[in-house]
Amino acid sequence: MDAPLVEKDHYAVCACFLVMSSFVLQKKTIRDNIEDDNYEKEHMTKRKEEAK
């Protein structure tokens, strides 16, 4: 790449930021999905018990 070192550093920092932010978002999404599943299980059993 024929770019000055400052520009290459900028691209490297941006790439690292994108990779790290995608890991953080993935972790939060997985945790949120687990919480949603637990919430649904808890409330679905209550609704089934109330329906009886």
mmCIF file of C-alpha atoms in Angstrom:
data_model
loop_
_atom_site.group_PDB
_atom_site.id
_atom_site.type_symbol
_atom_site.label_atom_id
_atom_site.label_comp_id
_atom_site.label_asym_id
_atom_site.label_seq_id
_atom_site.Cartn_x
_atom_site.Cartn_y
_atom_site.Cartn_z
ATOM 1 C CA MET A 1 0.000 0.000 0.000
ATOM 2 C CA ASP A 2 1.415 3.365 -1.012
ATOM 3 C CA ALA A 3 0.181 5.404 1.937
ATOM 4 C CA PRO A 4 1.963 7.341 4.628
ATOM 5 C CA LEU A 5 2.561 5.631 7.945
ATOM 6 C CA VAL A 6 -0.039 7.817 9.693
ATOM 7 C CA GLU A 7 -2.747 6.612 7.323
ATOM 8 C CA LYS A 8 -1.717 2.971 7.765
ATOM 9 C CA ASP A 9 -1.864 3.426 11.545
ATOM 10 C CA HIS A 10 -5.339 4.900 11.219
ATOM 11 C CA TYR A 11 -6.518 1.866 9.239
ATOM 12 C CA ALA A 12 -4.923 -0.504 11.764
ATOM 13 C CA VAL A 13 -6.578 1.219 14.721
ATOM 14 C CA CYS A 14 -9.964 1.218 12.975
ATOM 15 C CA ALA A 15 -9.640 -2.473 12.131
ATOM 16 C CA CYS A 16 -8.770 -3.317 15.758
ATOM 17 C CA PHE A 17 -11.721 -1.247 16.974
ATOM 18 C CA LEU A 18 -14.117 -3.048 14.626
ATOM 19 C CA VAL A 19 -12.867 -6.467 15.690
ATOM 20 C CA MET A 20 -13.049 -5.680 19.408
ATOM 21 C CA SER A 21 -16.482 -4.077 19.173
ATOM 22 C CA SER A 22 -17.839 -7.081 17.276
ATOM 23 C CA PHE A 23 -16.600 -9.394 20.057
ATOM 24 C CA VAL A 24 -18.249 -7.222 22.701
ATOM 25 C CA LEU A 25 -21.545 -7.068 20.801
ATOM 26 C CA GLN A 26 -21.493 -10.810 20.214
ATOM 27 C CA LYS A 27 -21.016 -11.474 23.929
ATOM 28 C CA LYS A 28 -23.864 -9.105 24.853
ATOM 29 C CA THR A 29 -26.168 -10.642 22.259
ATOM 30 C CA ILE A 30 -25.500 -14.176 23.493
ATOM 31 C CA ARG A 31 -26.082 -13.106 27.099
ATOM 32 C CA ASP A 32 -29.285 -11.279 26.111
ATOM 33 C CA ASN A 33 -30.581 -14.334 24.241
ATOM 34 C CA ILE A 34 -29.954 -16.537 27.285
ATOM 35 C CA GLU A 35 -31.794 -14.058 29.504
ATOM 36 C CA ASP A 36 -34.699 -13.980 27.024
ATOM 37 C CA ASP A 37 -34.888 -17.779 26.982
ATOM 38 C CA ASN A 38 -34.920 -17.923 30.784
ATOM 39 C CA TYR A 39 -37.604 -15.234 30.937
ATOM 40 C CA GLU A 40 -39.796 -17.067 28.420
ATOM 41 C CA LYS A 41 -39.419 -20.390 30.239
ATOM 42 C CA GLU A 42 -40.330 -18.794 33.556
ATOM 43 C CA HIS A 43 -43.388 -16.980 32.242
ATOM 44 C CA MET A 44 -44.617 -19.777 29.972
ATOM 45 C CA THR A 45 -44.757 -22.203 32.906
ATOM 46 C CA LYS A 46 -46.743 -19.627 34.938
ATOM 47 C CA ARG A 47 -49.224 -19.172 32.075
ATOM 48 C CA LYS A 48 -49.651 -22.917 31.687
ATOM 49 C CA GLU A 49 -50.301 -23.255 35.425
ATOM 50 C CA GLU A 50 -52.810 -20.399 35.347
ATOM 51 C CA ALA A 51 -54.611 -21.930 32.359
ATOM 52 C CA LYS A 52 -55.240 -25.170 34.269
#
